[in-house]
Amino acid sequence: MAAVPHRRHHTPAGADRPFGDRRSRGRRWRHHHSLRWALADARQRRRHHAARRGPCGHDDLCRGRRGRRALDRRLAGEADRSRHDLRDPRRLRTRERGLVRRLRGHARGGLASRERARRPVGNVLADPPLRGIRVVEVGNYMAGPFCGMQLADLGADVIKVESPRGGDLARMLEPIANGESANFARLNRDKRSVAIDLKREAGRKLFSLLVRSADVVVENLRPGTMNDLGLAPRDLLNSDPRLVYVAVTGWGLDGPNADRPALDIIVQAQSGLMSVTGEEGGPPVKVGVSIADLAAALYATIATLGALRARDRDGKGQLVDISMLESAVSLAVWEAGVHFTTGEVPRAAGSAHKLVAPYQAIAAADRHFIVGATTPPTWTAFCRVLGLEGLERDPRYADATLRRHNRDSLIAAIEAITATKPAAHWLAALRAAGVPCGEIADYGDVFSDPHLVARQFFMDLPHPRLGAIRGLGSPLRLERTPVRHRRSGPLLGEHTAEVLREAGCTDDDIARLEREGVVSLG
C-alpha cells in the first residue's frame, strides 16, 4: 500500500530532527484550504468575510460584487454561515483532524506546544480564554453591562451598541468629571462603543450586520423592546443558527409578570431578600449592593459560557433567558430548605445565622467584630479564649443548633465579656486559637486593604478624558489564561468608525451615515 505523502515526515517520539523541517511541514500543510479555515481564529474569519462583503451605505448597506440582493439574502438569513463552517472537526477527514490538532499543538509534538515551551513563565502567558469571541451588548445600567464586562475580562471582543442620543443611561450616574461618568467607565472596561440609532431602518440593518459577525448578543432591555424595533431575538437566531442570544430581564421572557418593569430594589423586595435583611423585628432593608442585578449578570455569564460550550459540540446556538427574580430567589438556599421542610417562614435576624450560633457580630469595647464558632473544636476554643468554660458545659449550648435556639441568653453572656476589651484584643486571641473571626470593615478600609493590595486586585486603567481610573480588578484568577485589562469604558461612539470599517463600510459610507443621524462617531 502506497504511503500517505506526508507520513514520511513522521519520526518516533523523542527522535531528533531539524526544527526547520518541522516548521516547513507545518507551513506546507497550512496551505490546504480547509485546514487554513479550521485553524483561523474568529478575527481572521471576520476579516475574510468583511473583505468579501464590500462597502456599505445607509440605504444599500453593502453593495459588494453581488449587489443589494446579496445583502438582502444575508439579512434574511438565507446565507447560513454554519452550512459552510469548517471549524467543526467532524467536517474534516480523520487524517486532517490529526493535522489540525498537531498544528494547533493539542497533540504530542505539535508546533504550538513547542512554541509554548519557549515562552517565559510569569505574567506573560497565553491568550485569555474567550479570545476570538465577539459579543454585541445592548443594555443599560447594571445587569447586561456587568455580564458584558465579565466576558470582556475573559478576552471577548465586546461591542457595546448605544443610542447616539446619550447612550447607556449609566453615563448619567455620578460622579461626573469632564462630562464623563466614572462609574460607567469602570463598569464598561475593555468594551468598544458603537452609537447606532436602532429606531432607523438603516440603523437596524447595521445592527443586523454586526450581529452576523458576532457569537453572542447580550441585552437587558424590557421584554418586547427588541421585537418593537424589528430585531426580534427569534429572527436573529433564525438568521444565524450559531448565535447565542442572552436576554436578561426582570421577570423572564414569559409568565404573567413578564411585561412589568423591573429595578434592583423591586426585585429585592419581591424575591424575599428584603424580608430576611435587617434587624429582627425591624423594617425590611435593602441589601447594600445591587444584588439582584449582579446575580442575574453572573448567571448570564455562566449561561453564556455553557451555551458556547454546547455550540462547540453541535454547532448550534440558542436563546438564554435569565430572570433577575429567579436569580435573586436562587440565593435563598438555607431559607428554602427550612421552609420546604418545616413550613416555617424565615425572618430577618440581623447579622446572625438562621441555623447555627454563635455566627454573628459581637460587641467589643470599641466596635463590633464577627465570629463564627459553630463546630465543636471552634466552640471549645472560643469559650476558653473568653474564659467561659461554663458555657461549654451548659446543656442549652451543647451544639450549634441548640445555641441558635438559645441565642439571646448566649449572646448576652458572651458580650458581657467581650465588651470589656477592644475588638483588636479579641481578634488577636481568637485567631491565635484558630477561631474564625474578622473585622467589620467599611469600604474605606476595603479599598486600601493590604491583602487586596498585595494581590494587585486594584488597578489603574487609562481613560481618554478622565486619565487613569482606579477600579476593581477581576476575582477570576486563571493561571494559564489570565484575564487582561487594557482600558476603561469607552466614550460614546468612540469605536463606531472602527467597527463599521471592520463590517465593510467605507469612510464615505460612515460619513454619510453620520450626516443622516444614523450613527455617531463620538
Short mmCIF file of C-alpha atoms in Angstrom, two decimals:
data_model
loop_
_atom_site.label_atom_id
_atom_site.label_comp_id
_atom_site.label_asym_id
_atom_site.label_seq_id
_atom_site.Cartn_x
_atom_site.Cartn_y
_atom_site.Cartn_z
CA MET A 1 0.00 0.00 0.00
CA ALA A 2 1.44 3.37 -1.01
CA ALA A 3 2.49 5.63 1.83
CA VAL A 4 0.49 8.77 2.51
CA PRO A 5 2.65 11.64 1.16
CA HIS A 6 3.19 13.44 4.44
CA ARG A 7 3.74 10.32 6.56
CA ARG A 8 7.42 10.14 5.64
CA HIS A 9 7.97 13.19 7.81
CA HIS A 10 6.90 11.35 10.95
CA THR A 11 9.63 10.20 13.33
CA PRO A 12 9.45 8.22 16.56
CA ALA A 13 8.71 10.20 19.71
CA GLY A 14 11.87 11.73 21.12
CA ALA A 15 13.88 11.38 17.93
CA ASP A 16 15.99 14.37 16.86
CA ARG A 17 15.19 16.19 13.64
CA PRO A 18 15.98 19.69 12.37
CA PHE A 19 13.50 22.25 13.69
CA GLY A 20 13.38 23.80 10.24
CA ASP A 21 11.91 20.57 8.86
CA ARG A 22 9.06 20.69 11.34
CA ARG A 23 8.30 24.31 10.57
CA SER A 24 8.29 23.74 6.82
CA ARG A 25 5.98 20.76 7.29
CA GLY A 26 3.56 22.94 9.26
CA ARG A 27 3.69 25.74 6.68
CA ARG A 28 3.08 23.38 3.78
CA TRP A 29 0.02 21.79 5.34
CA ARG A 30 -1.34 25.20 6.30
CA HIS A 31 -1.77 25.88 2.56
CA HIS A 32 -4.57 23.29 2.47
CA HIS A 33 -7.75 25.42 2.23
CA SER A 34 -9.94 23.52 4.68
CA LEU A 35 -7.14 23.35 7.23
CA ARG A 36 -6.36 27.05 6.86
CA TRP A 37 -10.02 27.81 7.58
CA ALA A 38 -10.20 25.44 10.54
CA LEU A 39 -7.05 26.92 12.08
CA ALA A 40 -8.09 30.54 11.58
CA ASP A 41 -9.33 32.42 14.61
CA ALA A 42 -12.64 34.30 14.62
CA ARG A 43 -10.99 37.64 13.85
CA GLN A 44 -9.32 36.24 10.72
CA ARG A 45 -12.63 34.75 9.56
CA ARG A 46 -14.46 38.05 10.13
CA ARG A 47 -11.77 39.93 8.20
CA HIS A 48 -12.14 37.46 5.33
CA HIS A 49 -15.93 37.91 5.23
CA ALA A 50 -15.70 41.69 5.52
CA ALA A 51 -13.35 41.80 2.54
CA ARG A 52 -15.87 39.84 0.50
CA ARG A 53 -18.87 41.93 1.61
CA GLY A 54 -17.59 45.18 0.17
CA PRO A 55 -18.52 48.71 1.19
CA CYS A 56 -21.76 49.61 2.92
CA GLY A 57 -24.05 52.62 2.73
CA HIS A 58 -27.05 53.95 4.62
CA ASP A 59 -29.71 52.68 2.20
CA ASP A 60 -28.00 49.93 0.27
CA LEU A 61 -25.69 48.99 3.14
CA CYS A 62 -23.37 46.62 1.31
CA ARG A 63 -23.27 46.72 -2.46
CA GLY A 64 -20.19 44.49 -2.97
CA ARG A 65 -19.84 42.32 -6.10
CA ARG A 66 -23.23 40.75 -5.78
CA GLY A 67 -25.21 43.91 -5.14
CA ARG A 68 -28.05 44.63 -2.82
CA ARG A 69 -29.76 41.29 -3.35
CA ALA A 70 -26.83 39.52 -1.75
CA LEU A 71 -27.17 41.77 1.31
CA ASP A 72 -30.90 41.16 1.47
CA ARG A 73 -30.32 37.42 1.36
CA ARG A 74 -27.78 37.66 4.20
CA LEU A 75 -30.05 39.78 6.37
CA ALA A 76 -32.95 37.44 5.61
CA GLY A 77 -30.87 34.52 6.87
CA GLU A 78 -30.67 32.67 3.57
CA ALA A 79 -26.89 32.58 3.64
CA ASP A 80 -26.40 30.35 6.67
CA ARG A 81 -22.75 30.55 7.53
CA SER A 82 -22.97 27.39 9.60
CA ARG A 83 -23.51 25.34 6.43
CA HIS A 84 -20.02 26.31 5.32
CA ASP A 85 -18.35 26.33 8.72
CA LEU A 86 -15.35 24.02 8.59
CA ARG A 87 -14.36 24.60 12.22
CA ASP A 88 -16.32 21.57 13.32
CA PRO A 89 -13.71 18.76 13.34
CA ARG A 90 -16.38 16.28 12.22
CA ARG A 91 -16.31 18.03 8.84
CA LEU A 92 -12.66 17.12 8.35
CA ARG A 93 -11.25 13.77 7.29
CA THR A 94 -9.66 11.76 10.07
CA ARG A 95 -6.19 12.43 8.74
CA GLU A 96 -6.83 16.18 8.53
CA ARG A 97 -8.22 16.26 12.07
CA GLY A 98 -4.93 14.90 13.32
CA LEU A 99 -3.06 17.57 11.41
CA VAL A 100 -5.26 20.32 12.83
CA ARG A 101 -4.58 19.03 16.34
CA ARG A 102 -0.86 18.79 15.67
CA LEU A 103 -0.59 22.24 14.11
CA ARG A 104 -2.57 23.75 16.99
CA GLY A 105 -0.35 21.98 19.46
CA HIS A 106 -3.01 19.72 21.00
CA ALA A 107 -1.18 16.55 20.05
CA ARG A 108 2.26 15.34 21.15
CA GLY A 109 4.98 17.17 19.29
CA GLY A 110 2.62 19.82 17.87
CA LEU A 111 4.07 23.14 16.76
CA ALA A 112 2.11 25.21 19.26
CA SER A 113 3.20 23.01 22.17
CA ARG A 114 6.86 23.51 21.20
CA GLU A 115 6.30 27.26 20.92
CA ARG A 116 4.64 27.33 24.36
CA ALA A 117 7.63 25.57 25.86
CA ARG A 118 9.84 28.51 24.82
CA ARG A 119 7.52 31.17 26.33
CA PRO A 120 8.64 32.79 29.56
CA VAL A 121 6.63 31.94 32.65
CA GLY A 122 5.11 34.57 34.95
CA ASN A 123 2.88 37.37 33.75
CA VAL A 124 3.48 36.71 30.03
CA LEU A 125 1.09 33.84 29.46
CA ALA A 126 -1.40 32.51 26.92
CA ASP A 127 -4.27 34.42 25.36
CA PRO A 128 -7.36 34.91 27.55
CA PRO A 129 -9.99 32.16 27.28
CA LEU A 130 -12.55 33.98 25.10
CA ARG A 131 -10.12 35.44 22.58
CA GLY A 132 -11.82 35.34 19.16
CA ILE A 133 -15.35 35.50 20.61
CA ARG A 134 -17.31 38.61 19.62
CA VAL A 135 -20.18 39.88 21.78
CA VAL A 136 -22.73 42.54 20.84
CA GLU A 137 -24.16 44.15 24.00
CA VAL A 138 -27.34 46.24 24.13
CA GLY A 139 -28.41 47.46 27.55
CA ASN A 140 -28.41 49.98 30.36
CA TYR A 141 -27.12 50.33 33.87
CA MET A 142 -26.07 47.08 35.50
CA ALA A 143 -27.24 43.55 34.63
CA GLY A 144 -26.43 43.40 30.90
CA PRO A 145 -23.31 45.59 31.10
CA PHE A 146 -21.92 43.66 34.11
CA CYS A 147 -22.33 40.41 32.16
CA GLY A 148 -20.60 42.07 29.18
CA MET A 149 -17.77 43.17 31.46
CA GLN A 150 -17.20 39.59 32.66
CA LEU A 151 -17.00 38.38 29.07
CA ALA A 152 -14.61 41.22 28.19
CA ASP A 153 -12.47 40.34 31.20
CA LEU A 154 -12.21 36.82 29.78
CA GLY A 155 -10.99 38.18 26.45
CA ALA A 156 -14.13 38.56 24.33
CA ASP A 157 -14.40 41.49 21.90
CA VAL A 158 -17.46 43.24 23.38
CA ILE A 159 -19.14 45.79 21.12
CA LYS A 160 -21.49 47.97 23.13
CA VAL A 161 -24.31 49.28 20.91
CA GLU A 162 -25.74 52.55 22.29
CA SER A 163 -28.17 55.22 21.21
CA PRO A 164 -26.44 58.27 19.69
CA ARG A 165 -28.65 60.39 21.97
CA GLY A 166 -26.99 59.89 25.35
CA GLY A 167 -26.11 56.20 25.17
CA ASP A 168 -26.34 53.86 28.15
CA LEU A 169 -28.31 55.56 30.95
CA ALA A 170 -25.44 54.73 33.31
CA ARG A 171 -23.48 57.51 31.59
CA MET A 172 -25.53 59.94 33.71
CA LEU A 173 -24.55 58.38 37.04
CA GLU A 174 -22.37 60.40 39.40
CA PRO A 175 -19.57 61.06 39.99
CA ILE A 176 -19.27 63.05 36.75
CA ALA A 177 -15.97 64.60 35.69
CA ASN A 178 -15.22 66.27 32.35
CA GLY A 179 -18.67 65.20 31.20
CA GLU A 180 -17.98 61.51 31.82
CA SER A 181 -19.35 59.13 34.45
CA ALA A 182 -16.57 57.45 36.37
CA ASN A 183 -18.94 54.65 37.36
CA PHE A 184 -19.82 53.96 33.73
CA ALA A 185 -16.13 53.93 32.83
CA ARG A 186 -15.43 51.29 35.48
CA LEU A 187 -18.42 49.09 34.64
CA ASN A 188 -17.69 49.03 30.90
CA ARG A 189 -13.95 48.48 30.77
CA ASP A 190 -12.40 46.89 27.70
CA LYS A 191 -15.52 47.35 25.56
CA ARG A 192 -15.90 49.20 22.27
CA SER A 193 -18.78 51.68 21.89
CA VAL A 194 -20.78 51.90 18.66
CA ALA A 195 -23.52 54.56 18.57
CA ILE A 196 -26.35 53.45 16.25
CA ASP A 197 -29.94 54.68 16.13
CA LEU A 198 -31.90 51.42 16.19
CA LYS A 199 -35.14 53.29 15.54
CA ARG A 200 -33.97 53.99 11.98
CA GLU A 201 -34.18 51.35 9.27
CA ALA A 202 -30.56 51.90 8.28
CA GLY A 203 -29.55 51.56 11.94
CA ARG A 204 -31.36 48.26 12.26
CA LYS A 205 -29.61 46.98 9.14
CA LEU A 206 -26.27 47.97 10.59
CA PHE A 207 -27.12 46.19 13.85
CA SER A 208 -28.09 43.05 11.94
CA LEU A 209 -24.81 43.24 10.07
CA LEU A 210 -22.87 43.44 13.34
CA VAL A 211 -24.79 40.51 14.77
CA ARG A 212 -23.90 38.42 11.71
CA SER A 213 -20.23 38.60 12.70
CA ALA A 214 -20.94 38.03 16.41
CA ASP A 215 -21.00 34.90 18.51
CA VAL A 216 -23.15 36.31 21.33
CA VAL A 217 -25.77 39.02 21.84
CA VAL A 218 -26.37 40.21 25.41
CA GLU A 219 -29.28 42.55 26.13
CA ASN A 220 -31.16 43.62 29.25
CA LEU A 221 -33.98 45.65 27.73
CA ARG A 222 -37.59 45.30 28.75
CA PRO A 223 -39.19 42.23 27.09
CA GLY A 224 -40.65 43.13 23.71
CA THR A 225 -38.36 46.11 23.09
CA MET A 226 -36.24 44.29 20.54
CA ASN A 227 -39.40 42.99 18.85
CA ASP A 228 -40.75 46.54 18.65
CA LEU A 229 -37.51 47.61 16.96
CA GLY A 230 -37.86 44.88 14.36
CA LEU A 231 -34.93 42.96 15.86
CA ALA A 232 -36.78 40.06 17.47
CA PRO A 233 -34.43 37.57 19.17
CA ARG A 234 -36.01 34.65 17.33
CA ASP A 235 -35.46 36.34 13.95
CA LEU A 236 -31.80 36.95 14.78
CA LEU A 237 -31.41 33.33 15.87
CA ASN A 238 -33.09 32.07 12.72
CA SER A 239 -30.77 34.17 10.57
CA ASP A 240 -27.71 32.70 12.29
CA PRO A 241 -28.24 29.29 13.94
CA ARG A 242 -24.82 29.56 15.66
CA LEU A 243 -25.78 32.73 17.56
CA VAL A 244 -26.12 32.70 21.36
CA TYR A 245 -28.74 35.28 22.36
CA VAL A 246 -28.77 36.20 26.06
CA ALA A 247 -31.78 38.13 27.37
CA VAL A 248 -31.52 39.41 30.97
CA THR A 249 -34.90 40.70 32.19
CA GLY A 250 -36.63 41.37 35.48
CA TRP A 251 -39.15 38.55 35.39
CA GLY A 252 -38.20 36.36 32.43
CA LEU A 253 -39.42 36.28 28.83
CA ASP A 254 -42.74 34.69 29.73
CA GLY A 255 -45.11 34.34 32.65
CA PRO A 256 -47.83 36.67 33.98
CA ASN A 257 -45.37 39.37 35.09
CA ALA A 258 -43.07 39.31 32.08
CA ASP A 259 -44.07 42.77 30.86
CA ARG A 260 -43.60 44.53 34.19
CA PRO A 261 -40.71 46.99 34.53
CA ALA A 262 -38.04 45.89 36.97
CA LEU A 263 -35.45 47.60 39.14
CA ASP A 264 -32.99 46.00 41.52
CA ILE A 265 -34.86 47.22 44.60
CA ILE A 266 -38.21 45.95 43.26
CA VAL A 267 -36.74 42.52 42.63
CA GLN A 268 -35.06 42.53 46.05
CA ALA A 269 -38.47 43.22 47.58
CA GLN A 270 -40.42 40.63 45.59
CA SER A 271 -37.74 37.94 45.83
CA GLY A 272 -37.90 37.88 49.64
CA LEU A 273 -34.38 39.26 50.12
CA MET A 274 -35.58 42.36 51.98
CA SER A 275 -37.70 40.26 54.35
CA VAL A 276 -34.60 38.50 55.70
CA THR A 277 -32.30 41.53 55.73
CA GLY A 278 -32.09 43.91 58.69
CA GLU A 279 -32.58 43.53 62.40
CA GLU A 280 -35.03 41.07 63.89
CA GLY A 281 -38.44 42.70 64.22
CA GLY A 282 -37.30 45.79 62.29
CA PRO A 283 -38.39 47.19 58.92
CA PRO A 284 -37.32 45.48 55.67
CA VAL A 285 -33.88 46.54 54.50
CA LYS A 286 -32.34 46.54 51.02
CA VAL A 287 -29.06 44.71 50.53
CA GLY A 288 -26.38 47.39 50.24
CA VAL A 289 -25.19 46.39 46.75
CA SER A 290 -27.35 45.79 43.66
CA ILE A 291 -27.50 42.09 44.39
CA ALA A 292 -30.41 41.22 42.06
CA ASP A 293 -28.76 42.93 39.09
CA LEU A 294 -25.36 41.47 39.84
CA ALA A 295 -26.61 37.93 40.48
CA ALA A 296 -28.52 37.96 37.18
CA ALA A 297 -25.41 39.21 35.37
CA LEU A 298 -23.25 36.44 36.82
CA TYR A 299 -25.83 33.78 35.96
CA ALA A 300 -25.98 35.25 32.44
CA THR A 301 -22.21 34.92 32.18
CA ILE A 302 -22.28 31.30 33.32
CA ALA A 303 -25.11 30.50 30.90
CA THR A 304 -23.24 32.20 28.04
CA LEU A 305 -20.16 30.08 28.63
CA GLY A 306 -22.34 26.97 28.81
CA ALA A 307 -24.11 27.85 25.55
CA LEU A 308 -20.79 28.45 23.80
CA ARG A 309 -19.51 25.10 25.03
CA ALA A 310 -22.68 23.40 23.76
CA ARG A 311 -22.16 25.11 20.40
CA ASP A 312 -18.67 23.66 20.26
CA ARG A 313 -20.25 20.21 20.38
CA ASP A 314 -23.11 20.52 17.92
CA GLY A 315 -22.58 23.84 16.10
CA LYS A 316 -25.89 25.31 17.29
CA GLY A 317 -26.55 28.48 19.26
CA GLN A 318 -29.59 29.07 21.45
CA LEU A 319 -31.71 31.55 23.38
CA VAL A 320 -30.68 32.15 27.01
CA ASP A 321 -33.45 33.52 29.28
CA ILE A 322 -32.14 34.96 32.58
CA SER A 323 -34.57 36.47 35.09
CA MET A 324 -33.47 38.81 37.89
CA LEU A 325 -36.27 37.42 40.08
CA GLU A 326 -35.18 33.81 39.69
CA SER A 327 -31.53 34.80 40.15
CA ALA A 328 -32.34 36.51 43.46
CA VAL A 329 -34.62 33.72 44.71
CA SER A 330 -31.97 31.13 43.86
CA LEU A 331 -29.75 32.67 46.56
CA ALA A 332 -32.23 31.65 49.30
CA VAL A 333 -30.60 28.24 49.75
CA TRP A 334 -30.96 27.86 53.54
CA GLU A 335 -34.29 29.68 53.62
CA ALA A 336 -35.81 27.34 51.05
CA GLY A 337 -34.53 24.30 52.91
CA VAL A 338 -36.19 25.44 56.13
CA HIS A 339 -39.49 26.43 54.54
CA PHE A 340 -39.94 23.37 52.31
CA THR A 341 -39.11 21.07 55.22
CA THR A 342 -40.91 22.70 58.15
CA GLY A 343 -43.26 25.27 56.64
CA GLU A 344 -41.57 27.99 58.69
CA VAL A 345 -41.25 31.41 57.04
CA PRO A 346 -37.69 32.73 57.53
CA ARG A 347 -37.39 36.23 59.01
CA ALA A 348 -34.64 38.80 59.43
CA ALA A 349 -32.16 38.08 62.20
CA GLY A 350 -29.67 40.92 61.88
CA SER A 351 -26.17 39.59 61.34
CA ALA A 352 -26.99 36.22 62.94
CA HIS A 353 -27.13 32.96 61.03
CA LYS A 354 -30.55 31.36 60.69
CA LEU A 355 -29.38 27.85 61.66
CA VAL A 356 -26.31 27.98 63.93
CA ALA A 357 -24.71 30.11 66.68
CA PRO A 358 -22.58 31.97 67.56
CA TYR A 359 -22.24 33.22 64.00
CA GLN A 360 -22.77 36.98 64.02
CA ALA A 361 -21.50 40.42 65.03
CA ILE A 362 -20.33 40.64 68.64
CA ALA A 363 -19.93 43.90 70.55
CA ALA A 364 -16.49 44.73 71.94
CA ALA A 365 -15.49 47.79 73.99
CA ASP A 366 -14.94 49.96 70.91
CA ARG A 367 -16.69 48.30 67.95
CA HIS A 368 -18.33 45.13 66.71
CA PHE A 369 -16.45 42.21 65.24
CA ILE A 370 -17.56 38.98 63.56
CA VAL A 371 -17.16 35.50 64.95
CA GLY A 372 -18.22 32.08 63.64
CA ALA A 373 -17.64 29.44 66.34
CA THR A 374 -20.06 26.74 65.17
CA THR A 375 -18.06 23.49 65.05
CA PRO A 376 -17.20 21.60 68.26
CA PRO A 377 -13.46 22.47 68.11
CA THR A 378 -14.00 26.17 67.40
CA TRP A 379 -16.74 26.41 70.05
CA THR A 380 -14.43 24.88 72.65
CA ALA A 381 -11.58 27.22 71.67
CA PHE A 382 -13.92 30.24 71.69
CA CYS A 383 -15.15 29.52 75.23
CA ARG A 384 -11.61 29.07 76.53
CA VAL A 385 -10.36 32.32 74.98
CA LEU A 386 -13.22 34.22 76.68
CA GLY A 387 -12.90 32.26 79.93
CA LEU A 388 -16.43 30.93 79.53
CA GLU A 389 -15.82 27.20 80.01
CA GLY A 390 -19.13 27.05 81.84
CA LEU A 391 -20.97 27.76 78.58
CA GLU A 392 -19.23 24.81 77.01
CA ARG A 393 -20.65 22.51 79.68
CA ASP A 394 -24.14 24.08 79.69
CA PRO A 395 -26.65 21.67 78.03
CA ARG A 396 -28.50 24.63 76.48
CA TYR A 397 -25.45 25.23 74.30
CA ALA A 398 -24.38 21.64 73.63
CA ASP A 399 -24.41 22.04 69.84
CA ALA A 400 -24.76 24.79 67.24
CA THR A 401 -28.49 24.21 66.75
CA LEU A 402 -29.27 24.40 70.48
CA ARG A 403 -27.13 27.52 70.71
CA ARG A 404 -29.20 29.06 67.93
CA HIS A 405 -32.45 28.29 69.77
CA ASN A 406 -31.00 29.91 72.93
CA ARG A 407 -29.20 32.71 71.11
CA ASP A 408 -30.47 35.62 73.25
CA SER A 409 -29.05 34.30 76.52
CA LEU A 410 -25.90 33.06 74.75
CA ILE A 411 -25.04 36.41 73.15
CA ALA A 412 -25.77 38.27 76.40
CA ALA A 413 -23.26 36.06 78.25
CA ILE A 414 -20.65 36.45 75.50
CA GLU A 415 -20.94 40.25 75.23
CA ALA A 416 -20.67 40.66 78.98
CA ILE A 417 -17.07 39.54 78.49
CA THR A 418 -16.20 40.94 75.07
CA ALA A 419 -17.43 44.44 75.98
CA THR A 420 -14.57 44.75 78.48
CA LYS A 421 -11.80 44.95 75.85
CA PRO A 422 -11.37 46.34 72.33
CA ALA A 423 -12.09 44.28 69.23
CA ALA A 424 -8.41 44.08 68.27
CA HIS A 425 -7.64 42.22 71.52
CA TRP A 426 -10.30 39.59 70.92
CA LEU A 427 -9.47 39.18 67.26
CA ALA A 428 -5.82 38.52 68.01
CA ALA A 429 -6.63 35.98 70.74
CA LEU A 430 -9.30 34.19 68.72
CA ARG A 431 -7.12 33.97 65.63
CA ALA A 432 -4.29 32.52 67.69
CA ALA A 433 -6.73 29.86 68.92
CA GLY A 434 -7.94 29.06 65.39
CA VAL A 435 -11.43 30.50 65.78
CA PRO A 436 -12.87 32.07 62.57
CA CYS A 437 -13.32 35.80 63.15
CA GLY A 438 -12.82 39.15 61.45
CA GLU A 439 -13.11 42.90 61.49
CA ILE A 440 -16.22 44.61 60.16
CA ALA A 441 -14.69 46.84 57.52
CA ASP A 442 -16.22 49.76 55.69
CA TYR A 443 -15.34 50.36 52.05
CA GLY A 444 -12.73 52.92 53.06
CA ASP A 445 -10.93 50.05 54.77
CA VAL A 446 -11.58 47.58 51.96
CA PHE A 447 -10.32 49.77 49.14
CA SER A 448 -6.95 50.07 50.86
CA ASP A 449 -6.83 46.57 52.33
CA PRO A 450 -3.19 45.39 52.43
CA HIS A 451 -4.14 41.86 51.41
CA LEU A 452 -6.01 43.05 48.31
CA VAL A 453 -3.19 45.47 47.51
CA ALA A 454 -0.65 42.67 47.80
CA ARG A 455 -2.66 40.57 45.36
CA GLN A 456 -2.88 43.56 42.98
CA PHE A 457 -6.67 43.46 42.96
CA PHE A 458 -6.97 47.20 42.36
CA MET A 459 -5.80 48.59 39.05
CA ASP A 460 -5.48 51.83 37.14
CA LEU A 461 -6.81 51.90 33.58
CA PRO A 462 -6.47 54.78 31.10
CA HIS A 463 -9.44 56.87 30.01
CA PRO A 464 -9.29 59.50 27.21
CA ARG A 465 -10.90 62.23 29.36
CA LEU A 466 -10.58 61.09 32.96
CA GLY A 467 -6.97 59.97 32.87
CA ALA A 468 -6.01 56.91 34.89
CA ILE A 469 -9.01 55.48 36.74
CA ARG A 470 -8.52 53.24 39.76
CA GLY A 471 -11.02 50.42 39.87
CA LEU A 472 -11.68 46.88 40.99
CA GLY A 473 -9.93 44.01 39.30
CA SER A 474 -11.44 40.66 38.40
CA PRO A 475 -11.65 37.89 41.00
CA LEU A 476 -11.17 35.38 38.15
CA ARG A 477 -7.60 34.13 38.54
CA LEU A 478 -6.78 31.73 35.72
CA GLU A 479 -3.14 30.69 35.94
CA ARG A 480 -2.57 29.75 32.29
CA THR A 481 -5.09 32.02 30.53
CA PRO A 482 -5.45 35.06 32.78
CA VAL A 483 -7.84 37.94 32.31
CA ARG A 484 -6.31 41.08 30.84
CA HIS A 485 -7.36 44.71 31.13
CA ARG A 486 -6.42 47.40 28.63
CA ARG A 487 -8.64 50.46 29.09
CA SER A 488 -11.57 51.98 30.96
CA GLY A 489 -15.05 52.22 29.48
CA PRO A 490 -15.31 53.91 26.08
CA LEU A 491 -16.60 57.33 25.11
CA LEU A 492 -20.00 57.28 23.43
CA GLY A 493 -19.46 56.17 19.83
CA GLU A 494 -15.69 56.12 20.28
CA HIS A 495 -15.30 53.00 18.13
CA THR A 496 -18.19 53.46 15.69
CA ALA A 497 -15.99 54.10 12.67
CA GLU A 498 -13.54 51.35 13.59
CA VAL A 499 -16.22 48.69 13.97
CA LEU A 500 -18.12 49.75 10.82
CA ARG A 501 -14.91 49.56 8.80
CA GLU A 502 -14.47 46.01 10.07
CA ALA A 503 -18.01 45.34 8.84
CA GLY A 504 -17.04 46.52 5.34
CA CYS A 505 -18.11 50.19 5.35
CA THR A 506 -16.01 52.80 3.61
CA ASP A 507 -15.15 56.19 5.11
CA ASP A 508 -17.61 57.82 2.70
CA ASP A 509 -20.36 55.47 3.85
CA ILE A 510 -19.60 56.22 7.50
CA ALA A 511 -19.60 59.98 6.91
CA ARG A 512 -22.96 59.71 5.15
CA LEU A 513 -24.43 57.65 7.99
CA GLU A 514 -23.25 60.28 10.46
CA ARG A 515 -24.80 63.10 8.43
CA GLU A 516 -28.10 61.22 8.32
CA GLY A 517 -28.03 60.82 12.12
CA VAL A 518 -27.94 57.03 11.90
CA VAL A 519 -24.63 56.81 13.77
CA SER A 520 -22.49 59.00 16.00
CA LEU A 521 -18.70 58.95 15.86
CA GLY A 522 -18.16 60.23 19.39
#
